[in-house]
Short mmCIF file of C-alpha atoms and ligand atoms in Angstrom, two decimals:
data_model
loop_
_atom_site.label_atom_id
_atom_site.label_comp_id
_atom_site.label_asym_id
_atom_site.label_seq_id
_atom_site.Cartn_x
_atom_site.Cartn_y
_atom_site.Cartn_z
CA UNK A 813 -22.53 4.02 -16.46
CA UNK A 814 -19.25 1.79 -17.28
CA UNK A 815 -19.80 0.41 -20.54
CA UNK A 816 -18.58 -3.60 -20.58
CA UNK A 817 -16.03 -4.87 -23.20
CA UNK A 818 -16.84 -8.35 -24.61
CA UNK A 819 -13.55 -10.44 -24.28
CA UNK A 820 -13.53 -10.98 -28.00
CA UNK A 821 -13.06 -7.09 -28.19
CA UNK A 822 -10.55 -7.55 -25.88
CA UNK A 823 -8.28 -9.96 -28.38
CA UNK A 824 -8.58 -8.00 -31.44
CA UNK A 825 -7.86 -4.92 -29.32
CA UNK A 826 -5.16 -6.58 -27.42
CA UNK A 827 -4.02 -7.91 -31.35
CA UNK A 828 -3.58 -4.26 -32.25
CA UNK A 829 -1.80 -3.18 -29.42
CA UNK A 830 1.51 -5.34 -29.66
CA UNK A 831 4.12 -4.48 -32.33
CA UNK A 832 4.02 -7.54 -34.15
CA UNK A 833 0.07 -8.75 -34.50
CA UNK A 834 0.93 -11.13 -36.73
CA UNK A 835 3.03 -12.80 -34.59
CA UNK A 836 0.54 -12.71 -31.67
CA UNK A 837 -1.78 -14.44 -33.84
CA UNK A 838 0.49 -16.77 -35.26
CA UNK A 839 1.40 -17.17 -31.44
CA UNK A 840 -1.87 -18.08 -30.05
CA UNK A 841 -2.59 -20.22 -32.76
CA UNK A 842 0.75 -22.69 -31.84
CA UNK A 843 -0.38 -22.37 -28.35
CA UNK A 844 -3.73 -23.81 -29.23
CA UNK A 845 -2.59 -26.84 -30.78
CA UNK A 846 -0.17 -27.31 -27.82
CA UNK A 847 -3.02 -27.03 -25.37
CA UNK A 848 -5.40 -29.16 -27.52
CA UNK A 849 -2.15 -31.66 -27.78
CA UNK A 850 -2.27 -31.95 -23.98
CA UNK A 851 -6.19 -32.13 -23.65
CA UNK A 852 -6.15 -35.27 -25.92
CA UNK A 853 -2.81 -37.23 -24.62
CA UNK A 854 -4.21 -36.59 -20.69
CA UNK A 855 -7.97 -36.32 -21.06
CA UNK A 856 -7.67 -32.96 -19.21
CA UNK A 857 -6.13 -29.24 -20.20
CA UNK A 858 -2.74 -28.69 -18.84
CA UNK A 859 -3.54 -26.24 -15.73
CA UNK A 860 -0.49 -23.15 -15.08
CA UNK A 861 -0.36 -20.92 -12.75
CA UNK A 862 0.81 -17.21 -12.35
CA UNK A 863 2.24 -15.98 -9.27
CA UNK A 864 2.42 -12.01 -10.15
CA UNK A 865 -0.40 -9.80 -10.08
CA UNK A 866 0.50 -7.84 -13.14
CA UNK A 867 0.59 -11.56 -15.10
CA UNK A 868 -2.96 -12.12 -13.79
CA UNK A 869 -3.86 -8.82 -15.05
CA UNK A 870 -2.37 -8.77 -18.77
CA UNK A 871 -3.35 -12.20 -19.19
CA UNK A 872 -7.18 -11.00 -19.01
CA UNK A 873 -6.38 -7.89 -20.35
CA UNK A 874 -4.76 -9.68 -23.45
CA UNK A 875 -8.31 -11.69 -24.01
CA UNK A 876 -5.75 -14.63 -23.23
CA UNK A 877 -7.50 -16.42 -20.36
CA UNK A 878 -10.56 -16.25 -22.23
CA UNK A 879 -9.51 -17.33 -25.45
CA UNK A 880 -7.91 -20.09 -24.56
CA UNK A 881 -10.27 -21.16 -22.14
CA UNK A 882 -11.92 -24.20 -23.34
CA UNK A 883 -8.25 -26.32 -23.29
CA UNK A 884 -6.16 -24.25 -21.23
CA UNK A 885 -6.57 -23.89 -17.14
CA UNK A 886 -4.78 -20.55 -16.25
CA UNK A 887 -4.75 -20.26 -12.64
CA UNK A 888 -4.34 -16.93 -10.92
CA UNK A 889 -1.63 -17.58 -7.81
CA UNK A 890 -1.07 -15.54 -4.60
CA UNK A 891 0.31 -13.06 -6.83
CA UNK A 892 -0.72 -9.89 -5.79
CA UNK A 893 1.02 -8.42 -2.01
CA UNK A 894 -2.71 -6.73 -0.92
CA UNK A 895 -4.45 -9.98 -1.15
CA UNK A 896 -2.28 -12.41 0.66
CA UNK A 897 -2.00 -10.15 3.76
CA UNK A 898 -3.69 -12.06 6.60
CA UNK A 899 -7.14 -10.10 7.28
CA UNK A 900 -6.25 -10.28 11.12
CA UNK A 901 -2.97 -7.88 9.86
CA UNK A 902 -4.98 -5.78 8.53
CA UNK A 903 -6.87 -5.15 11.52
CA UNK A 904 -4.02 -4.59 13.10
CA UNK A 905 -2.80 -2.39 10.50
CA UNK A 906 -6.36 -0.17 10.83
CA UNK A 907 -6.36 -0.12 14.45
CA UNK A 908 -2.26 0.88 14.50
CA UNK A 909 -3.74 4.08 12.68
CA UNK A 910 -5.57 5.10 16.12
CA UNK A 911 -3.92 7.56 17.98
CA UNK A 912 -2.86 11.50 17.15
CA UNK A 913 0.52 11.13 17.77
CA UNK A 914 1.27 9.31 14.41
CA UNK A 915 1.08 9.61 10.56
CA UNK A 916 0.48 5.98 8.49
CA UNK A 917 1.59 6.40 5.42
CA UNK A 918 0.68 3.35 2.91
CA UNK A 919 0.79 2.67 -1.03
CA UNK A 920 -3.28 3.35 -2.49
CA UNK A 921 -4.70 -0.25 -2.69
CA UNK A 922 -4.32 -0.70 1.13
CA UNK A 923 -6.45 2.08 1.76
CA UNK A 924 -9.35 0.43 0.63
CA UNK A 925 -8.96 -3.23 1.92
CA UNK A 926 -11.84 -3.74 4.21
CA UNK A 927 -10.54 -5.06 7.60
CA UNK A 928 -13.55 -6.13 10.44
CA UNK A 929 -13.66 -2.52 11.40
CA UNK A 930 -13.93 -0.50 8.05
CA UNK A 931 -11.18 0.42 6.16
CA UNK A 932 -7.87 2.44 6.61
CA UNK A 933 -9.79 4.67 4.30
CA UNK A 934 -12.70 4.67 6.56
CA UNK A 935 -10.86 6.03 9.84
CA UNK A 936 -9.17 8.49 7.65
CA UNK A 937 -12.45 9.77 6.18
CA UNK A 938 -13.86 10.05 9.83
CA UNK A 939 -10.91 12.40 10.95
CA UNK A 940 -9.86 9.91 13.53
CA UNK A 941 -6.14 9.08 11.78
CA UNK A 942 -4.01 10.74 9.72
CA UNK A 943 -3.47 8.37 6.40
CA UNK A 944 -1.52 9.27 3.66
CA UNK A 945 -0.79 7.42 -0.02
CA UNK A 946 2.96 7.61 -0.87
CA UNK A 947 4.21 5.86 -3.90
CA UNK A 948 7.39 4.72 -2.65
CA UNK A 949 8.22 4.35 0.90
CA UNK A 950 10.80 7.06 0.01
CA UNK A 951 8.02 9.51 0.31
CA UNK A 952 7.51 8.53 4.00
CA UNK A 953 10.72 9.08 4.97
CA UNK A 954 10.85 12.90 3.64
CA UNK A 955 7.20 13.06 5.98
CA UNK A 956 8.75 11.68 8.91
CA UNK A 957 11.59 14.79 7.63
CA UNK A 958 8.70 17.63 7.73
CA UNK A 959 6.96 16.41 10.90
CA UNK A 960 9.92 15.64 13.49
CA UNK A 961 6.93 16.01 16.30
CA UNK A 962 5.26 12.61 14.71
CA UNK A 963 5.39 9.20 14.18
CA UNK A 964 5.32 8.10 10.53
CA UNK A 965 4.57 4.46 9.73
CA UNK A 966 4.84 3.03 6.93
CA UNK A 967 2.70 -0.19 5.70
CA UNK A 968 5.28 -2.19 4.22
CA UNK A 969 3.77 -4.72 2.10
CA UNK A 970 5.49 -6.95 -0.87
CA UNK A 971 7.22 -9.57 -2.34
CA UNK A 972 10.81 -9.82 -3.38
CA UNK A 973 10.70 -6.75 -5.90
CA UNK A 974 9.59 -4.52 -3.21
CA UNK A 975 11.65 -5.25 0.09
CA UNK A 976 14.69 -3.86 -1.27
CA UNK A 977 13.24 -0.65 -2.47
CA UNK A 978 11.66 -1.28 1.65
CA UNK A 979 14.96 -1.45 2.71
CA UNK A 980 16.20 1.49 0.85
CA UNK A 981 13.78 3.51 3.12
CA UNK A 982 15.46 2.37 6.20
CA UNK A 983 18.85 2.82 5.34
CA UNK A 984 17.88 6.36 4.33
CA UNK A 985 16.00 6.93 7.72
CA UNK A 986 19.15 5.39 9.18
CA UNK A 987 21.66 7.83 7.54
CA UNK A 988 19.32 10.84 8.32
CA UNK A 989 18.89 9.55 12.03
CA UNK A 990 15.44 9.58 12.45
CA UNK A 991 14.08 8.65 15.30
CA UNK A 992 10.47 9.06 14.28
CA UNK A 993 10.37 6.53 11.54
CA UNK A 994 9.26 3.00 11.41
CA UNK A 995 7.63 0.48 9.22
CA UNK A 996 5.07 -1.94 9.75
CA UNK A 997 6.65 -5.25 7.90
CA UNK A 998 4.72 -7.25 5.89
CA UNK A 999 7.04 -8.73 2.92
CA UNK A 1000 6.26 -11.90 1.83
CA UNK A 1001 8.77 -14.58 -0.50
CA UNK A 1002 7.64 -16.36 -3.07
CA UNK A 1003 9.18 -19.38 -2.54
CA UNK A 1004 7.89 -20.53 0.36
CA UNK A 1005 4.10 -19.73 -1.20
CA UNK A 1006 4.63 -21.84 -4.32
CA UNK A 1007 6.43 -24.67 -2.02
CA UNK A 1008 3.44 -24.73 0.30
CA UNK A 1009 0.73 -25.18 -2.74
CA UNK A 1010 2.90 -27.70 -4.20
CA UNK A 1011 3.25 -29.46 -0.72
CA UNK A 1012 -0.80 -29.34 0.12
CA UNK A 1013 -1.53 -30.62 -3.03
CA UNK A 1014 -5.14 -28.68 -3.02
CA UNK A 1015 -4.65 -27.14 -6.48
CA UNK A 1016 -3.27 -29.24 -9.51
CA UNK A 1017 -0.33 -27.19 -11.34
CA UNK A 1018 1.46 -28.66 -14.01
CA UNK A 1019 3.62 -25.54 -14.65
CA UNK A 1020 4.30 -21.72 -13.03
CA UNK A 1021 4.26 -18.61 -14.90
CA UNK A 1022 7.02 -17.17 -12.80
CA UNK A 1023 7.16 -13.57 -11.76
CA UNK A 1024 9.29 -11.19 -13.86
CA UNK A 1025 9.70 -8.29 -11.27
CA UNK A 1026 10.68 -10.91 -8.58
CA UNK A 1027 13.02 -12.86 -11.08
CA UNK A 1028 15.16 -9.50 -11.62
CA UNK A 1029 15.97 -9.68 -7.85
CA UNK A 1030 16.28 -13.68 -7.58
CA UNK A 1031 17.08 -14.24 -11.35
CA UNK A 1032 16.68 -17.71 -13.31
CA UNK A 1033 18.72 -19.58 -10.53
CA UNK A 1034 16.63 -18.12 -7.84
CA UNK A 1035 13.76 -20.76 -9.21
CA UNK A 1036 15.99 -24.00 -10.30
CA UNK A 1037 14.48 -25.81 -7.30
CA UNK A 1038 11.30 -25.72 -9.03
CA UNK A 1039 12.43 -27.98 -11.48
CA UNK A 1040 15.16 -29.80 -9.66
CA UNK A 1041 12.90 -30.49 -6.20
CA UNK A 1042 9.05 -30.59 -7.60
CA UNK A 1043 9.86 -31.80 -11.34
CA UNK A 1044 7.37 -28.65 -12.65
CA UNK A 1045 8.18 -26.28 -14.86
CA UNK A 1046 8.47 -22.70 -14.99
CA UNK A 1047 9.45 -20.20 -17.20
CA UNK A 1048 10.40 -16.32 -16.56
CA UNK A 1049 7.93 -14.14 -18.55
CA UNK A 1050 7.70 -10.62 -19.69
CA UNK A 1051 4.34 -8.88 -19.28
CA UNK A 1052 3.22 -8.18 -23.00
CA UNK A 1053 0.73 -10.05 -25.16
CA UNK A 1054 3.93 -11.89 -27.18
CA UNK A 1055 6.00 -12.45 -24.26
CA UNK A 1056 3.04 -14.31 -22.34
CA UNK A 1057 2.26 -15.97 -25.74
CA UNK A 1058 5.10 -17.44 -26.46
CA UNK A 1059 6.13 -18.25 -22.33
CA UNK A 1060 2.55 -20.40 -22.63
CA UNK A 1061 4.13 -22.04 -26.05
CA UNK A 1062 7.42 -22.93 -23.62
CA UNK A 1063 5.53 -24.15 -21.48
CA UNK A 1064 3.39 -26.50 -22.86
CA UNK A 1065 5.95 -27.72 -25.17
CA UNK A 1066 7.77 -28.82 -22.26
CA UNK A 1067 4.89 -30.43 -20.49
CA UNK A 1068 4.19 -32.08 -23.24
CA UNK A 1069 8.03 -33.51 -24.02
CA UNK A 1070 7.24 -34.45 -19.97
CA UNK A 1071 10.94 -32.21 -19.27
CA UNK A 1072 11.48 -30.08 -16.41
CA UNK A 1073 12.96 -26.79 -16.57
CA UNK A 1074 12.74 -23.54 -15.84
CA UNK A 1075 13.14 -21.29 -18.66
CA UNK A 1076 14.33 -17.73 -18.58
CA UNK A 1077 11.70 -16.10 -21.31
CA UNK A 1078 12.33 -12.40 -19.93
CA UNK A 1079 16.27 -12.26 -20.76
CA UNK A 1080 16.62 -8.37 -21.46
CA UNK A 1081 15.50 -7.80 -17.80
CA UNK A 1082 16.32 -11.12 -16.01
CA UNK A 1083 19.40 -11.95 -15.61
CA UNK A 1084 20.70 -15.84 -13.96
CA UNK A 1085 22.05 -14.62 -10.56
CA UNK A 1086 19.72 -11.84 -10.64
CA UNK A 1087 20.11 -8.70 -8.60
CA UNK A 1088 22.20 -9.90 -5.21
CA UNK A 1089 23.16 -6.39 -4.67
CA UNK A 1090 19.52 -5.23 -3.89
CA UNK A 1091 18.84 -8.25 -2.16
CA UNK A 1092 22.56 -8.10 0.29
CA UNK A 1093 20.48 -4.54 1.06
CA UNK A 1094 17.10 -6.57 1.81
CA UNK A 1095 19.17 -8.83 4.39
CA UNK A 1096 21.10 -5.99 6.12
CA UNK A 1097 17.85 -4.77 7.71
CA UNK A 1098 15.50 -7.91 7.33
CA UNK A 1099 15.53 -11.66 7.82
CA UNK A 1100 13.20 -14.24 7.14
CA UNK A 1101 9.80 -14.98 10.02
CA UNK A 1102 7.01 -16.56 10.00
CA UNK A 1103 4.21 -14.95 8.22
CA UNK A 1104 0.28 -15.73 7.92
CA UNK A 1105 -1.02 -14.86 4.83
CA UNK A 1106 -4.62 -14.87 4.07
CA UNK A 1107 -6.69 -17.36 4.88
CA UNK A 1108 -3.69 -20.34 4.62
CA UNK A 1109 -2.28 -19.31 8.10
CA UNK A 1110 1.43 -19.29 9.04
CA UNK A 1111 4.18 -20.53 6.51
CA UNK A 1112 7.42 -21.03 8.49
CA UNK A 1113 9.96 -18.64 6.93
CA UNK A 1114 7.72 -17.17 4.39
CA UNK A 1115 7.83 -13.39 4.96
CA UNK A 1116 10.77 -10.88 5.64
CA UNK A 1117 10.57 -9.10 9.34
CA UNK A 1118 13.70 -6.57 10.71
CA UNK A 1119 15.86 -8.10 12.38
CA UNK A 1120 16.65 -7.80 15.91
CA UNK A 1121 19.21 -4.72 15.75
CA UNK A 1122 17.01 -2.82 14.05
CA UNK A 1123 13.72 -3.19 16.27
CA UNK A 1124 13.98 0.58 16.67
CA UNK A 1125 12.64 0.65 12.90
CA UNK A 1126 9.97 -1.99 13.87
CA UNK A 1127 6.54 -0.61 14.40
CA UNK A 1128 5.28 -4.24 15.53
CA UNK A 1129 7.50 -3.62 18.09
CA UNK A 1130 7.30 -0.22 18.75
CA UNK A 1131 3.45 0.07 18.46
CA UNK A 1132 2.20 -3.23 19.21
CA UNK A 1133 -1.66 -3.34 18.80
CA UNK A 1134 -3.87 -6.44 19.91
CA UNK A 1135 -7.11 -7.14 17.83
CA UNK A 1136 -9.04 -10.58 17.90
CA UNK A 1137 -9.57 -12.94 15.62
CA UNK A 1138 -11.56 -11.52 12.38
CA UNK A 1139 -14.98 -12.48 12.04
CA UNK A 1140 -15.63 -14.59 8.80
CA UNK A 1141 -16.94 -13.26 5.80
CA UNK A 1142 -18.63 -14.86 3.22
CA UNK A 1143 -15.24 -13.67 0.66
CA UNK A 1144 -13.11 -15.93 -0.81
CA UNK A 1145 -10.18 -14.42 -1.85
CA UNK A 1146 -8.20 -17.27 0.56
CA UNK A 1147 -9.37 -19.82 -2.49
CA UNK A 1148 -8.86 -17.16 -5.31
CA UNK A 1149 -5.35 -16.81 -4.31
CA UNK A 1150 -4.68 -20.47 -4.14
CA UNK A 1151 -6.01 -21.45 -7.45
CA UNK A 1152 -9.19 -23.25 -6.00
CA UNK A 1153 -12.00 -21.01 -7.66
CA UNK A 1154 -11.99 -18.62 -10.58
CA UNK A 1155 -13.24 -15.24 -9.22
CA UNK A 1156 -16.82 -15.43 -10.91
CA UNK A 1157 -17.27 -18.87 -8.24
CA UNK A 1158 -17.56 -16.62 -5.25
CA UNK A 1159 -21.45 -15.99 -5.10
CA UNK A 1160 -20.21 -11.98 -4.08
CA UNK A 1161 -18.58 -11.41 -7.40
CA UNK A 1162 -20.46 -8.56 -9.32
CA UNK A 1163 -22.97 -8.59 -7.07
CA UNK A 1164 -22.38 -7.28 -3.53
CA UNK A 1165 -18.53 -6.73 -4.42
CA UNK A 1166 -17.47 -4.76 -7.35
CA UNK A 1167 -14.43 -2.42 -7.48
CA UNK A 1168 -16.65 0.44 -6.67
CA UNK A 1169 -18.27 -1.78 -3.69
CA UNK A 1170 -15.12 -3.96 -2.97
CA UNK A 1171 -15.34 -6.67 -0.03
CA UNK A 1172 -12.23 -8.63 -0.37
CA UNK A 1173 -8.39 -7.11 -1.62
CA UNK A 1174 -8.46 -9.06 -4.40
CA UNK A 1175 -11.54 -6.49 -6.15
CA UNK A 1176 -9.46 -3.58 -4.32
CA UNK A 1177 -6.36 -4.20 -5.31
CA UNK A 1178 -4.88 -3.04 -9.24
CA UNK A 1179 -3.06 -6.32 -9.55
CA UNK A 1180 -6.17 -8.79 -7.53
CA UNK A 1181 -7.72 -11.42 -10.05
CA UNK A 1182 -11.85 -10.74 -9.27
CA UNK A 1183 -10.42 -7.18 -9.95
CA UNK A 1184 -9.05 -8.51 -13.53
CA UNK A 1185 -12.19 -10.60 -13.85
CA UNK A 1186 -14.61 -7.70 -13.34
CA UNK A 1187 -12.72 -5.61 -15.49
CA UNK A 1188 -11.91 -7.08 -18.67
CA UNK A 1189 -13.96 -10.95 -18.30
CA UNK A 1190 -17.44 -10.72 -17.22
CA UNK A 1191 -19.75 -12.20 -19.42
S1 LIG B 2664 -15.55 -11.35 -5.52
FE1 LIG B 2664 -15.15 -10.04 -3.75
S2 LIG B 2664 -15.88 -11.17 -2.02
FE2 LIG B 2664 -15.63 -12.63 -3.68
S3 LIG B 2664 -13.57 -13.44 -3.51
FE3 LIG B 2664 -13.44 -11.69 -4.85
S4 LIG B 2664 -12.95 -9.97 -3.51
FE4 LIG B 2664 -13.68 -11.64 -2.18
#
């Protein structure tokens, strides 16, 4: 029987675990007065968002969210690539796996996503495809390699950190000519995510916890528009219990001072102009489309698709598969992902869905926030 760790555990464990304790402490102390600083001048906490799955995670994980929750509003973002793909793609992606001619080949969490007709794990479990976990797309090249008499497809799913290493795949296909390779694009950018949220208003956000991972690709300058555009602030964090400590004491102190800036807090990894070689890679093969994500419908421009020359790499293209519009559940990982309800609001959460039971992505995936929630926050 899983045994459940009170969130108070979780602190002094999460204490012990960083290098410096004393700092952490001293940390979350300063970050308390901030927070209480902003409760009383505004008569409400200050509310930031993350948009990275891993934040969302360590954040719980620390006992973070949950000690600070009483003047604090930590938001979890559409952080996490699994639970922002459109539930009428992942239909697709489950019926693309028909047919004995092909191999899918997909990173774990999408196995498990429950589309309107069972799972990718489901049709794989009832011998009618051939689904295989890779950990990098890599992997599905040296398949396609092995089995020159199939198809392999790859689910390619992620943000800005990913599509490179996406790309990489291609180009290798490309130099190896194969002809029985292709990937099934999903990449989504984060900028046109955080503008949309800002721009629909539905969610207050006085601040971002920006993405690490994605900053090494777009670095500090990649977000200036944040600040220069919007007026919010942001600030680059690292993903242990000091480095989200003292990006929440950054943060607040420059809500507070009313400034708007976004603050590189993750300088050993992030650099300003980040990584433009891995991105000039990205663009060779893909260019920005239109891209539903779930439950918010299509953002103009907010996903990465191949571009035209390349089609021959494009499953969409080369496999197109129709399925209908997805029947509505009662899950509401759409809302999770946009900041509207804390995981333990949908009336599913540790009830009907549970990692072992999951009915949404965001209790599937490793980086989804009712998955965080379960784990380290139930009460
Ligand atoms: S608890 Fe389950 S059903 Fe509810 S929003 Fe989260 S993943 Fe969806």
């Amino acid at each position: 029987m899983e045994t459940q760790v009170r969130a108070e555990d979780r602190i002094a464990q999460a204490i012990e675990k960083t290098k410096d304790p004393a700092l952490a402490r001293e940390l979350l102390r300063e970050v308390r007065r901030l927070a209480e600083k902003f409760l009383e001048a505004h008569g409400r906490p200050a509310a930031f968002m993350e948009v990275c799955g891993s934040h969302t995670h360590a954040l719980a994980e620390f006992g973070i969210k949950y000690a600070l929750r009483d003047v604090l509003k930590l938001l979890s973002g559409p952080g996490c690539p699994v639970c922002v793909t459109d539930q009428q793609e992942i239909d697709a992606m489950i019926a693309l796996a028909d047919g004995e001619d092909r191999i899918i080949t997909t990173f774990g969490d999408m196995l498990r996503v429950p589309g309107s007709r069972g799972s990718l794990m489901k049709v794989k479990a009832e011998g009618r495809a051939d689904v295989r976990v890779v950990y990098s797309p890599s992997d599905a090249v040296e398949i396609a390699q092995r089995h020159p008499d199939k198809q392999v497809i790859f689910l390619g799913v992620g943000f800005e950190t990913t599509i490179p290493v996406l790309a990489a795949a291609v180009y290798e296909a490309e130099s190896l000519g194969l002809e029985n390779f292709s990937m099934w694009m999903s990449g989504k950018l984060v900028e046109p995510i955080v503008r949309y949220l800002l721009d629909t208003g539905e969610t207050h956000i006085d601040a971002f916890i920006l993405p690490g991972h994605v900053a090494t690709i777009l670095g500090r300058k990649g977000f200036l528009w944040l600040a220069e555009e919007y007026g919010v602030n942001g600030v680059i964090s690292g993903f242990e219990m000091n480095e989200i400590l003292s990006s929440l004491y950054i943060l607040l102190d420059l809500v507070l001072k009313g400034k708007a800036e976004i603050v590189n807090n993750y300088p050993y990894v992030v650099r300003e102009e980040g990584n433009p070689g891995a991105w000039k890679l990205a663009e060779k093969y893909f260019m920005p489309v239109d891209m539903a994500w779930r439950e918010i419908d299509v953002i103009p421009k907010s996903g990465m698709g191949f571009r035209p020359e390349y089609a021959h790499f494009d499953a969409k293209k080369r496999f197109p598969v129709t399925v209908g519009k997805p029947k509505p559940t009662a899950c509401r990982c759409g809302e999770v992902i946009r900041g509207l309800i804390e995981p333990e609001e949908c009336p599913l959460f540790g009830k009907a869905c549970t990692p072992a039971h999951p009915i949404g992505p965001c209790m599937v995936s490793s980086e989804g926030a009712c998955a965080a929630h379960y784990k380290y926050l139930r009460q």
